[in-house]
mmCIF file of C-alpha atoms in Angstrom:
data_model
loop_
_atom_site.group_PDB
_atom_site.id
_atom_site.type_symbol
_atom_site.label_atom_id
_atom_site.label_comp_id
_atom_site.label_asym_id
_atom_site.label_seq_id
_atom_site.Cartn_x
_atom_site.Cartn_y
_atom_site.Cartn_z
ATOM 1 C CA UNK A 19 84.327 105.879 130.078
ATOM 2 C CA UNK A 20 85.596 108.825 132.018
ATOM 3 C CA UNK A 21 89.301 109.415 132.542
ATOM 4 C CA UNK A 22 91.291 112.331 133.905
ATOM 5 C CA UNK A 23 95.008 112.614 133.164
ATOM 6 C CA UNK A 24 97.656 114.777 134.779
ATOM 7 C CA UNK A 25 101.424 114.917 134.652
ATOM 8 C CA UNK A 26 102.845 113.494 137.862
ATOM 9 C CA UNK A 27 105.539 116.001 138.767
ATOM 10 C CA UNK A 28 106.327 119.695 138.371
ATOM 11 C CA UNK A 29 109.233 121.611 139.822
ATOM 12 C CA UNK A 30 109.464 125.410 139.815
ATOM 13 C CA UNK A 31 111.543 128.106 141.457
ATOM 14 C CA UNK A 32 110.047 130.313 144.134
ATOM 15 C CA UNK A 33 108.551 133.435 142.576
ATOM 16 C CA UNK A 34 107.987 131.851 139.173
ATOM 17 C CA UNK A 35 104.585 130.838 137.812
ATOM 18 C CA UNK A 36 103.458 127.220 137.932
ATOM 19 C CA UNK A 37 101.155 125.707 135.347
ATOM 20 C CA UNK A 38 99.546 122.378 136.089
ATOM 21 C CA UNK A 39 97.737 120.700 133.204
ATOM 22 C CA UNK A 40 94.893 118.229 133.100
ATOM 23 C CA UNK A 41 92.979 116.501 130.320
ATOM 24 C CA UNK A 42 89.662 114.746 130.589
ATOM 25 C CA UNK A 43 87.659 112.580 128.254
ATOM 26 C CA UNK A 44 84.010 112.936 129.206
ATOM 27 C CA UNK A 45 82.377 115.784 127.317
ATOM 28 C CA UNK A 46 79.396 115.723 129.665
ATOM 29 C CA UNK A 47 81.423 117.327 132.454
ATOM 30 C CA UNK A 48 79.504 120.097 134.156
ATOM 31 C CA UNK A 49 82.010 121.492 136.627
ATOM 32 C CA UNK A 50 85.756 121.004 136.904
ATOM 33 C CA UNK A 51 87.695 121.400 140.111
ATOM 34 C CA UNK A 52 91.188 121.821 141.457
ATOM 35 C CA UNK A 53 92.035 120.388 144.864
ATOM 36 C CA UNK A 54 95.243 120.747 146.880
ATOM 37 C CA UNK A 55 96.588 118.069 149.211
ATOM 38 C CA UNK A 56 99.382 118.878 151.627
ATOM 39 C CA UNK A 57 101.384 116.024 153.219
ATOM 40 C CA UNK A 58 99.329 113.959 155.630
ATOM 41 C CA UNK A 59 96.181 115.993 155.076
ATOM 42 C CA UNK A 60 92.892 115.699 153.256
ATOM 43 C CA UNK A 61 91.997 117.511 150.053
ATOM 44 C CA UNK A 62 91.268 121.214 150.088
ATOM 45 C CA UNK A 63 89.038 122.662 147.380
ATOM 46 C CA UNK A 64 91.023 125.435 145.689
ATOM 47 C CA UNK A 65 88.809 126.557 142.872
ATOM 48 C CA UNK A 66 86.314 125.363 140.298
ATOM 49 C CA UNK A 67 85.040 126.361 136.874
ATOM 50 C CA UNK A 68 81.745 125.776 135.157
ATOM 51 C CA UNK A 69 82.029 124.001 131.823
ATOM 52 C CA UNK A 70 80.649 126.951 129.827
ATOM 53 C CA UNK A 71 83.412 129.274 131.058
ATOM 54 C CA UNK A 72 86.855 129.744 129.496
ATOM 55 C CA UNK A 73 88.704 131.324 132.362
ATOM 56 C CA UNK A 74 88.388 132.036 136.026
ATOM 57 C CA UNK A 75 90.781 134.068 138.153
ATOM 58 C CA UNK A 76 90.959 134.007 141.927
ATOM 59 C CA UNK A 77 93.860 135.968 143.403
ATOM 60 C CA UNK A 78 97.040 134.072 142.442
ATOM 61 C CA UNK A 79 95.106 131.276 140.771
ATOM 62 C CA UNK A 80 93.975 131.289 137.145
ATOM 63 C CA UNK A 81 91.992 128.413 135.685
ATOM 64 C CA UNK A 82 91.806 128.014 131.915
ATOM 65 C CA UNK A 83 89.381 125.639 130.260
ATOM 66 C CA UNK A 84 89.529 124.569 126.623
ATOM 67 C CA UNK A 85 86.375 122.553 126.240
ATOM 68 C CA UNK A 86 87.067 121.681 122.604
ATOM 69 C CA UNK A 87 90.349 120.012 123.546
ATOM 70 C CA UNK A 88 89.059 118.895 126.956
ATOM 71 C CA UNK A 89 92.035 120.588 128.586
ATOM 72 C CA UNK A 90 92.092 122.277 131.968
ATOM 73 C CA UNK A 91 94.995 124.145 133.513
ATOM 74 C CA UNK A 92 95.773 125.782 136.833
ATOM 75 C CA UNK A 93 98.255 128.639 136.882
ATOM 76 C CA UNK A 94 99.716 129.724 140.208
ATOM 77 C CA UNK A 95 101.371 133.139 140.022
ATOM 78 C CA UNK A 96 104.356 134.012 142.228
ATOM 79 C CA UNK A 97 104.669 130.446 143.478
ATOM 80 C CA UNK A 98 105.705 130.143 147.115
ATOM 81 C CA UNK A 99 107.220 127.272 149.094
ATOM 82 C CA UNK A 100 103.861 126.884 150.821
ATOM 83 C CA UNK A 101 102.356 125.954 147.468
ATOM 84 C CA UNK A 102 104.329 122.689 147.473
ATOM 85 C CA UNK A 103 101.675 119.987 147.505
ATOM 86 C CA UNK A 104 99.819 117.543 145.295
ATOM 87 C CA UNK A 105 97.212 119.116 143.043
ATOM 88 C CA UNK A 106 94.275 117.055 141.813
ATOM 89 C CA UNK A 107 91.939 118.006 139.035
ATOM 90 C CA UNK A 108 88.466 116.499 139.085
ATOM 91 C CA UNK A 109 85.375 116.545 136.934
ATOM 92 C CA UNK A 110 81.718 116.335 137.857
ATOM 93 C CA UNK A 111 79.711 114.374 135.353
ATOM 94 C CA UNK A 112 76.196 115.171 134.283
ATOM 95 C CA UNK A 113 74.871 111.912 135.705
ATOM 96 C CA UNK A 114 73.354 112.389 139.129
ATOM 97 C CA UNK A 115 74.677 111.049 142.424
ATOM 98 C CA UNK A 116 78.103 110.043 141.118
ATOM 99 C CA UNK A 117 81.361 110.990 142.779
ATOM 100 C CA UNK A 118 83.831 113.325 141.171
ATOM 101 C CA UNK A 119 86.344 111.685 138.849
ATOM 102 C CA UNK A 120 89.876 112.533 139.959
ATOM 103 C CA UNK A 121 93.172 112.610 138.168
ATOM 104 C CA UNK A 122 96.196 110.959 139.760
ATOM 105 C CA UNK A 123 97.535 114.265 141.026
ATOM 106 C CA UNK A 124 100.521 116.455 140.161
ATOM 107 C CA UNK A 125 103.204 116.822 142.797
ATOM 108 C CA UNK A 126 104.423 120.432 142.763
ATOM 109 C CA UNK A 127 107.829 121.085 144.287
ATOM 110 C CA UNK A 128 108.853 124.693 144.844
ATOM 111 C CA UNK A 129 112.573 125.339 145.071
ATOM 112 C CA UNK A 130 113.648 128.272 147.197
ATOM 113 C CA UNK B 300 83.063 126.546 153.089
ATOM 114 C CA UNK B 301 81.656 123.270 154.298
ATOM 115 C CA UNK B 302 83.680 121.532 156.998
ATOM 116 C CA UNK B 303 84.132 117.783 157.233
ATOM 117 C CA UNK B 304 85.847 116.164 160.194
ATOM 118 C CA UNK B 305 87.251 112.683 160.671
ATOM 119 C CA UNK B 306 88.031 110.821 163.847
ATOM 120 C CA UNK B 307 90.489 109.519 164.738
ATOM 121 C CA UNK B 308 93.197 111.271 162.748
ATOM 122 C CA UNK B 309 95.472 108.292 163.220
ATOM 123 C CA UNK B 310 95.167 104.836 164.737
ATOM 124 C CA UNK B 311 97.522 101.936 165.346
ATOM 125 C CA UNK B 312 95.995 98.548 165.999
ATOM 126 C CA UNK B 313 96.922 94.899 166.216
ATOM 127 C CA UNK B 314 96.188 92.502 163.408
ATOM 128 C CA UNK B 315 92.747 90.923 163.771
ATOM 129 C CA UNK B 316 91.091 93.827 165.551
ATOM 130 C CA UNK B 317 88.390 96.083 164.100
ATOM 131 C CA UNK B 318 88.725 99.822 163.720
ATOM 132 C CA UNK B 319 85.935 102.362 163.289
ATOM 133 C CA UNK B 320 86.511 105.673 161.519
ATOM 134 C CA UNK B 321 83.948 108.466 161.756
ATOM 135 C CA UNK B 322 83.235 111.107 159.150
ATOM 136 C CA UNK B 323 81.095 114.089 160.140
ATOM 137 C CA UNK B 324 79.740 117.059 158.245
ATOM 138 C CA UNK B 325 79.944 119.843 160.799
ATOM 139 C CA UNK B 326 77.871 122.688 159.405
ATOM 140 C CA UNK B 327 75.712 121.047 156.779
ATOM 141 C CA UNK B 328 73.749 117.896 156.085
ATOM 142 C CA UNK B 329 75.130 115.361 153.667
ATOM 143 C CA UNK B 330 72.904 112.717 152.178
ATOM 144 C CA UNK B 331 75.877 111.318 150.300
ATOM 145 C CA UNK B 332 79.398 110.739 151.558
ATOM 146 C CA UNK B 333 82.283 108.953 149.897
ATOM 147 C CA UNK B 334 85.102 106.874 151.323
ATOM 148 C CA UNK B 335 88.502 106.827 149.653
ATOM 149 C CA UNK B 336 91.737 105.042 150.294
ATOM 150 C CA UNK B 337 95.092 106.501 149.404
ATOM 151 C CA UNK B 338 98.391 104.638 149.314
ATOM 152 C CA UNK B 339 101.663 106.562 149.715
ATOM 153 C CA UNK B 340 102.399 108.789 146.745
ATOM 154 C CA UNK B 341 99.345 107.528 144.906
ATOM 155 C CA UNK B 342 95.998 108.929 143.963
ATOM 156 C CA UNK B 343 92.667 108.471 145.670
ATOM 157 C CA UNK B 344 90.907 105.175 145.227
ATOM 158 C CA UNK B 345 87.144 105.366 145.667
ATOM 159 C CA UNK B 346 86.001 102.570 147.951
ATOM 160 C CA UNK B 347 82.298 103.202 148.357
ATOM 161 C CA UNK B 348 79.452 105.681 148.227
ATOM 162 C CA UNK B 349 77.619 106.052 151.509
ATOM 163 C CA UNK B 350 73.961 107.045 151.287
ATOM 164 C CA UNK B 351 71.996 108.148 154.337
ATOM 165 C CA UNK B 352 69.364 105.623 155.277
ATOM 166 C CA UNK B 353 70.318 103.015 152.712
ATOM 167 C CA UNK B 354 73.052 100.543 151.925
ATOM 168 C CA UNK B 355 76.396 101.742 150.696
ATOM 169 C CA UNK B 356 77.432 101.195 147.106
ATOM 170 C CA UNK B 357 80.839 99.550 146.898
ATOM 171 C CA UNK B 358 83.307 99.848 144.047
ATOM 172 C CA UNK B 359 84.447 96.751 142.252
ATOM 173 C CA UNK B 360 87.054 94.840 144.204
ATOM 174 C CA UNK B 361 86.179 96.338 147.606
ATOM 175 C CA UNK B 362 84.951 93.738 150.101
ATOM 176 C CA UNK B 363 81.740 94.944 151.695
ATOM 177 C CA UNK B 364 82.084 92.518 154.605
ATOM 178 C CA UNK B 365 85.581 93.794 155.276
ATOM 179 C CA UNK B 366 84.798 97.494 155.064
ATOM 180 C CA UNK B 367 81.462 98.105 156.764
ATOM 181 C CA UNK B 368 79.834 101.460 156.088
ATOM 182 C CA UNK B 369 76.984 102.926 158.079
ATOM 183 C CA UNK B 370 75.351 106.268 157.289
ATOM 184 C CA UNK B 371 72.754 106.466 160.010
ATOM 185 C CA UNK B 372 72.285 110.230 160.071
ATOM 186 C CA UNK B 373 72.614 113.189 157.727
ATOM 187 C CA UNK B 374 75.852 114.272 159.388
ATOM 188 C CA UNK B 375 77.653 111.022 160.175
ATOM 189 C CA UNK B 376 79.050 108.139 158.181
ATOM 190 C CA UNK B 377 81.280 105.460 159.699
ATOM 191 C CA UNK B 378 83.723 103.060 158.102
ATOM 192 C CA UNK B 379 84.646 99.972 160.101
ATOM 193 C CA UNK B 380 87.647 97.964 158.981
ATOM 194 C CA UNK B 381 86.903 94.501 160.328
ATOM 195 C CA UNK B 382 89.623 92.030 161.273
ATOM 196 C CA UNK B 383 92.292 94.424 160.089
ATOM 197 C CA UNK B 384 95.529 93.112 158.598
ATOM 198 C CA UNK B 385 98.782 94.901 157.755
ATOM 199 C CA UNK B 386 97.737 95.214 154.105
ATOM 200 C CA UNK B 387 94.811 97.368 155.272
ATOM 201 C CA UNK B 388 97.265 100.000 156.496
ATOM 202 C CA UNK B 389 96.548 103.118 154.507
ATOM 203 C CA UNK B 390 95.268 106.686 154.581
ATOM 204 C CA UNK B 391 91.473 106.721 154.574
ATOM 205 C CA UNK B 392 89.712 109.906 153.501
ATOM 206 C CA UNK B 393 86.015 110.693 153.473
ATOM 207 C CA UNK B 394 84.187 113.397 151.615
ATOM 208 C CA UNK B 395 80.690 114.803 151.686
ATOM 209 C CA UNK B 396 78.706 115.912 148.670
ATOM 210 C CA UNK B 397 77.313 119.435 148.644
ATOM 211 C CA UNK B 398 75.128 120.661 145.848
ATOM 212 C CA UNK B 399 75.282 124.441 145.949
ATOM 213 C CA UNK B 400 73.890 127.027 143.603
ATOM 214 C CA UNK B 401 76.538 128.157 141.144
ATOM 215 C CA UNK B 402 79.141 125.550 141.875
ATOM 216 C CA UNK B 403 77.364 122.347 141.124
ATOM 217 C CA UNK B 404 78.207 119.080 142.712
ATOM 218 C CA UNK B 405 81.145 119.716 145.047
ATOM 219 C CA UNK B 406 82.830 117.345 147.411
ATOM 220 C CA UNK B 407 84.412 118.555 150.630
ATOM 221 C CA UNK B 408 87.014 116.328 152.185
ATOM 222 C CA UNK B 409 87.877 115.351 155.714
ATOM 223 C CA UNK B 410 91.480 115.549 156.921
ATOM 224 C CA UNK B 411 91.985 111.799 156.619
ATOM 225 C CA UNK B 412 92.726 108.952 159.021
ATOM 226 C CA UNK B 413 96.018 107.109 158.924
ATOM 227 C CA UNK B 414 95.556 103.473 159.867
ATOM 228 C CA UNK B 415 98.562 101.338 160.742
ATOM 229 C CA UNK B 416 97.970 97.663 161.425
ATOM 230 C CA UNK B 417 100.792 95.857 163.206
#
């Protein structure tokens, strides 16, 4: 079956880089996503990567994908207090009309 | 990006009453929407898949008679919590599926509805 795992907590100092890790089990994943959830809000799509890519950079965000190890990471450069939130990774499976499979989320706390 | 709205954003009701939550795709059509439930400090729990023009598909353990889903148009899905009880208090989030060229099968989320049952 499919399963997505993330560490639950991460704490960093303002200005440092944050790296949030995710592992998944289903090798049929087509796209992988990172979502951000701020307190009391819905999920905001941050970025995504196609399964045949190794890296994607979007301003302060860098996504690395190791398909062999089924490992996905999100690096946030120059982390700010506004980056404090829960970050979910999710995978889209090759089977049609199925919802994304989400991890449990990593709570990022940024210390000023 | 695609915008999904939910209404109401929060609701407080008495035990035994029914509450309807609306999920709308504002600038696109969504044949498939999803309803999630999220408890404090926990992850999303998929409740059901809402398909336009057909019956919803419920996840195991979710009572279909308790959580009624209607997807009558390509831009609106509703979730009705019938005879709500305090244990139904939660944050309910909907999402709409968008299949776009180059980014595959993406879900865009509404802002969520916080339901408190007294």
